Coordinates of C-alpha atoms in Angstrom, one line a residue:
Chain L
X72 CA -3.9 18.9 -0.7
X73 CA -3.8 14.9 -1.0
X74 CA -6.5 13.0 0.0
X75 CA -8.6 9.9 -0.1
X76 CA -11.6 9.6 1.4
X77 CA -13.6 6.2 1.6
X78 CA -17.2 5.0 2.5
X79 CA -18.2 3.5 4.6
X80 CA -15.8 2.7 7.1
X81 CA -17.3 -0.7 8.0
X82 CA -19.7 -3.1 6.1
X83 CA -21.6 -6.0 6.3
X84 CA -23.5 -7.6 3.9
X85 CA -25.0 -11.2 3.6
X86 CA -23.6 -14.1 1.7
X87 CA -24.7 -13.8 -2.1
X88 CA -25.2 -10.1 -1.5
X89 CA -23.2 -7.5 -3.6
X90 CA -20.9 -5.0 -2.0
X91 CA -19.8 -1.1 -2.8
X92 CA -16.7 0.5 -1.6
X93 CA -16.6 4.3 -2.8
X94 CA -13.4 6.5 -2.9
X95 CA -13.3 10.7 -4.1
X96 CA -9.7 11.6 -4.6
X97 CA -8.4 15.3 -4.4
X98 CA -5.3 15.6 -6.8
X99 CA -6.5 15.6 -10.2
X100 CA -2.9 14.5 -11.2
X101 CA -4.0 11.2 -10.2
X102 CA -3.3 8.8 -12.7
X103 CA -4.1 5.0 -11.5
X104 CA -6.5 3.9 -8.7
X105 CA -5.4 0.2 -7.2
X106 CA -7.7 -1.9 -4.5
X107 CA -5.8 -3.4 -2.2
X108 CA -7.4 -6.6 0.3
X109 CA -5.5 -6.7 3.5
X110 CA -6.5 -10.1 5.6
X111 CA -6.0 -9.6 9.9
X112 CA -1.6 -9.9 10.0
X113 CA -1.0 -10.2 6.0
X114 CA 0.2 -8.2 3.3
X115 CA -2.2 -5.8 1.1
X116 CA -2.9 -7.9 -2.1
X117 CA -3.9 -5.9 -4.8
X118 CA -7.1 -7.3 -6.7
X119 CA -7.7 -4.7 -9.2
X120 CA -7.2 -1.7 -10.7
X121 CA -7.9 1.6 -13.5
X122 CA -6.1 3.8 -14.8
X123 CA -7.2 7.1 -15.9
X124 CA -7.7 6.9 -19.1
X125 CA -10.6 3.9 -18.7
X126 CA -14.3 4.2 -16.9
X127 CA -14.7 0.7 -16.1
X128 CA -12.8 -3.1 -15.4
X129 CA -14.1 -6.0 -14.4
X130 CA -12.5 -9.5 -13.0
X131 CA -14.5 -12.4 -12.2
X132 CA -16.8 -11.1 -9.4
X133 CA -14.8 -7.4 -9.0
X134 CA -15.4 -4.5 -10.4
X135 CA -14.0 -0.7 -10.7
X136 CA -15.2 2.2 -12.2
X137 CA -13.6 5.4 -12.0
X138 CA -15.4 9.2 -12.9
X139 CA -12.9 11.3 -13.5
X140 CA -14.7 14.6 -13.4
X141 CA -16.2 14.1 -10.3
X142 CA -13.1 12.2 -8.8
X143 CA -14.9 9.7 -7.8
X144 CA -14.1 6.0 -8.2
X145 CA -15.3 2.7 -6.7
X146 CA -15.3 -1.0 -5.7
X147 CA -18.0 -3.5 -6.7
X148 CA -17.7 -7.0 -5.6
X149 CA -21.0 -9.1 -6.8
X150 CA -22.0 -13.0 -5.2
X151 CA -19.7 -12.0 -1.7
X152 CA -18.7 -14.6 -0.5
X153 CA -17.5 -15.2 3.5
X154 CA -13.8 -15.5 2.3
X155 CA -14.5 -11.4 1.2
X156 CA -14.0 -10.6 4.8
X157 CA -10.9 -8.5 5.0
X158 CA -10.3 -4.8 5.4
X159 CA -10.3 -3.3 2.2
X160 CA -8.3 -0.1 0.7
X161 CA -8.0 2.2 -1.9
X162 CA -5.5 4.3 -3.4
X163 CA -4.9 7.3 -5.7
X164 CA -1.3 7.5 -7.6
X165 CA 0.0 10.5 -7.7
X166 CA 3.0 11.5 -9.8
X167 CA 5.8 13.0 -7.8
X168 CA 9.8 14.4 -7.8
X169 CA 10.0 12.1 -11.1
X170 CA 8.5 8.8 -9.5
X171 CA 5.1 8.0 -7.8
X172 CA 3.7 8.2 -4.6
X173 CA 0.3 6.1 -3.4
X174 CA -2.5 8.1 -1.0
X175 CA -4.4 5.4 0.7
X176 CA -7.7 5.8 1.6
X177 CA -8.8 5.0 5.6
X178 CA -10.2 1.9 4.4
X179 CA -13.4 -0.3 4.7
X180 CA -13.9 -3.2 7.0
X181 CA -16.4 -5.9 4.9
X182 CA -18.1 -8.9 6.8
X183 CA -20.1 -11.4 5.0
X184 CA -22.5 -12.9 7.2
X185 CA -22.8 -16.6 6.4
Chain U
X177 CA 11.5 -14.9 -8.1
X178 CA 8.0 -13.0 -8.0
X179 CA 7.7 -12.1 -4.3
X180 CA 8.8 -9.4 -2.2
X181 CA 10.4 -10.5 0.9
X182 CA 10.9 -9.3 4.2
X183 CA 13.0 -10.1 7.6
X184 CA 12.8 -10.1 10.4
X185 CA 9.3 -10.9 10.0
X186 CA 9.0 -10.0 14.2
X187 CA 11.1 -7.9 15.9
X188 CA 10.8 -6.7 19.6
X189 CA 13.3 -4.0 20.3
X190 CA 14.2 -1.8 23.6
X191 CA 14.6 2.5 22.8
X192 CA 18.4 1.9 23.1
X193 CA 18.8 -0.9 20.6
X194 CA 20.0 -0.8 17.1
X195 CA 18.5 -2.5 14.6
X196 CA 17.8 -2.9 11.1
X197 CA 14.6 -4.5 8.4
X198 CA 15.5 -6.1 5.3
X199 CA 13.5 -6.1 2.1
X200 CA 14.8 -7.9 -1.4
X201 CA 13.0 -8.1 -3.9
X202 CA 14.6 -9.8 -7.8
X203 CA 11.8 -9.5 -9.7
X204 CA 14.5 -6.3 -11.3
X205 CA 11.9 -3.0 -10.1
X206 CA 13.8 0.3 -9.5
X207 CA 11.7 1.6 -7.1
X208 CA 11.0 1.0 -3.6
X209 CA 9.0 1.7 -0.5
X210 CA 9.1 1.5 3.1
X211 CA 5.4 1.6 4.7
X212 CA 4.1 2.0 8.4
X213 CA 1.0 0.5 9.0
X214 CA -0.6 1.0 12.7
X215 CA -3.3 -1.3 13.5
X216 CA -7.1 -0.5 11.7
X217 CA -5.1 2.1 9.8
X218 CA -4.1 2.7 6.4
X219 CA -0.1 2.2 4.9
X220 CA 1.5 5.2 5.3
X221 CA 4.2 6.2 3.2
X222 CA 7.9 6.8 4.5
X223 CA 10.1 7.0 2.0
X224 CA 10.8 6.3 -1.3
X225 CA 14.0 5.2 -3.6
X226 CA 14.3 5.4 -7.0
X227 CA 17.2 3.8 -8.9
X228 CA 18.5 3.7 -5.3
X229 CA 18.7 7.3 -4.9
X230 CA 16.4 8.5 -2.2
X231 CA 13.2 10.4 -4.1
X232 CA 10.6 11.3 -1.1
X233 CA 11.2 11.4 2.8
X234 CA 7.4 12.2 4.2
X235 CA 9.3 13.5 7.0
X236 CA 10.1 11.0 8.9
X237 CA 11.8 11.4 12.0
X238 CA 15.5 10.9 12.4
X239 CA 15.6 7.7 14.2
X240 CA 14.8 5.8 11.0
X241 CA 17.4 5.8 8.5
X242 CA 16.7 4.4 5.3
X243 CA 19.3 2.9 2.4
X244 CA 19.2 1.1 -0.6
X245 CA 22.8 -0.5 -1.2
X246 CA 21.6 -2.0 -4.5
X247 CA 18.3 -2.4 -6.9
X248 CA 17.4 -5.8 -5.0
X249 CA 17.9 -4.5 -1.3
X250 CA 16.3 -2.0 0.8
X251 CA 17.2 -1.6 4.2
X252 CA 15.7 0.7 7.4
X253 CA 17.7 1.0 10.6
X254 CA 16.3 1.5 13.4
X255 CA 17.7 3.6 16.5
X256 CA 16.5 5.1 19.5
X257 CA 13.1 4.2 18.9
X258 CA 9.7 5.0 21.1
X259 CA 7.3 2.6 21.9
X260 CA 4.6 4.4 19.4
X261 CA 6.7 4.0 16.8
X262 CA 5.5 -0.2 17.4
X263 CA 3.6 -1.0 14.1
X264 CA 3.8 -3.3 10.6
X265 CA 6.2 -2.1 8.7
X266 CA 5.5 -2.8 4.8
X267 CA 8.4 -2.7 2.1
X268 CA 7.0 -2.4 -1.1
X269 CA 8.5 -2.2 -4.6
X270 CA 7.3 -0.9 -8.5
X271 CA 8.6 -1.8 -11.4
X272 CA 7.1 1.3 -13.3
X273 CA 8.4 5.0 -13.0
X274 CA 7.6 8.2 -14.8
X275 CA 8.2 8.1 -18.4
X276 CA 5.0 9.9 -19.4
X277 CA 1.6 10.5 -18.9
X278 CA 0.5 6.8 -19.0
X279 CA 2.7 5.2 -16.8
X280 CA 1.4 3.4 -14.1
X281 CA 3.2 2.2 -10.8
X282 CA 1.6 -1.5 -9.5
X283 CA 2.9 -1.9 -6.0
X284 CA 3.9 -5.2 -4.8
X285 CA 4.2 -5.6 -0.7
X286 CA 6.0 -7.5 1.3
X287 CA 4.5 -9.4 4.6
X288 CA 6.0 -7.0 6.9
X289 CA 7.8 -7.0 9.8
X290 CA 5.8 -6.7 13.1
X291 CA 8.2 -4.1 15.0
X292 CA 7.4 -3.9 19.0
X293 CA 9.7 -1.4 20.8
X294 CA 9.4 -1.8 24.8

C-alpha cells in the first residue's frame, strides 16, 4: 500500500548542532520526494526537494539525499539555528489516474535549544 | 501573482449551516488540491482536480462537495457538517501533471482556512 514513515517523531537538538529527518517510502512508483516546514498556524513551505533520478541536493544549510533501492530518503539541516523550530514533513509523489497524488509522512517536531 | 490564496481564512459554522472555502490561485497551474489538516497531524488529501475535471476523491464523505468552475478557482462547500470534521483546511495547487516519467508536481499551499463546526 502507500506509506510514509518518518523518524523520529520529535527532536531537539542544540543551537549550531546538525539535524536528521529520515523518511522510507512504500510505492516504488514514487517519483519526487518534497520537505515541507510547517510553523504553529501557517502554511507548509516547501524548502527542498529530489527527484528520482538524483542521490543528493543541497541549499545553503539543507540537505536531501534519496536511496532509491532501499527507499529510503532524508533531511539534513547543518548550523540549526532557533528559527529551525517548526514541525517538519515529508512526502512521496506518486503518480496516479493521469495526475499526482502526495503521501505525507507523520512528521517531525524539531526544537533548537538556544 | 505567485501566491495561493484562501478565504475565509476562519470560519465557525453550526451542523445545519451551508457554507463554502474559496481558493484562487493565477499563477495558470491545472491542478488542484483540497487538504485537511488536524492538529499535530499530517495534510491529508481530499480530492484532486485536473484541468478542472475531478481526478481523485479519497473518499470523502458526502457533506463536502468539491468544484472547480474554472482553472484559477476551487471551491468546497460545506453542509451538514460534524464537529470532528473542525480542522485547517489547505488548498493547494501544481503546475506540473503527467506527461512522462520525469515530471514532477511542486505543490504550492495556501494559508488555510481554520474551519470550527459547533
Amino acid at each position: 500500500g502507500e506509506n510514509v514513515e518518518q523518524h523520529p517523531s520529535t527532536l531537539s537538538v542544540q543551537e549550531g548542532d546538525s539535524a536528521v529527518i529520515k523518511c522510507t517510502y512504500s510505492d516504488s512508483a514514487s517519483n519526487y520526494f518534497p520537505w515541507y516546514k510547517q510553523e504553529l498556524g501557517k502554511r507548509p513551505q516547501l524548502i527542498i526537494d529530489i527527484r528520482s533520478n538524483v542521490g543528493e541536493k543541497k541549499d545553503q544549510r539543507i540537505a536531501v539525499t534519496l536511496n532509491k533501492t532501499a527507499k529510503h530518503f532524508s533531511l539534513h539541516i547543518t548550523e540549526t539555528q532557533p528559527e529551525d523550530s517548526a514541525v517538519y514533513f515529508c512526502a512521496a509523489s506518486i503518480p496516479t489516474s493521469g495526475t499526482y497524488k502526495y503521501i505525507f509522512g507523520t512528521g517531525t517536531r524539531l526544537k533548537v535549544l538556544a | 501573482d505567485t501566491e495561493v490564496t484562501q478565504t475565509p481564512k476562519h470560519l465557525v459554522m453550526g451542523m445545519t449551516n451551508k457554507k463554502s472555502l474559496k481558493c484562487e490561485q493565477h499563477m495558470g497551474h491545472r491542478a488542484m488540491y483540497w487538504y485537511k489538516q488536524k492538529a499535530k497531524k499530517p495534510p491529508e488529501l481530499m480530492f484532486v482536480y485536473s484541468y478542472e475535471k475531478l481526478s481523485i476523491n479519497e473518499s470523502v464523505p458526502s457533506r463536502f462537495s468539491p468544484e472547480c468552475p474554472n482553472s484559477s478557482l476551487l471551491n468546497l462547500h460545506l453542509h451538514a457538517l460534524q464537529p470532528e470534521d473542525s480542522a485547517l483546511y489547505l488548498c493547494a495547487s501544481s503546475p506540473r501533471l503527467m506527461a512522462g516519467a520525469y515530471t514532477y508536481n511542486e505543490q504550492f499551499f495556501g494559508p488555510g482556512t481554520r474551519l470550527t463546526v459547533l
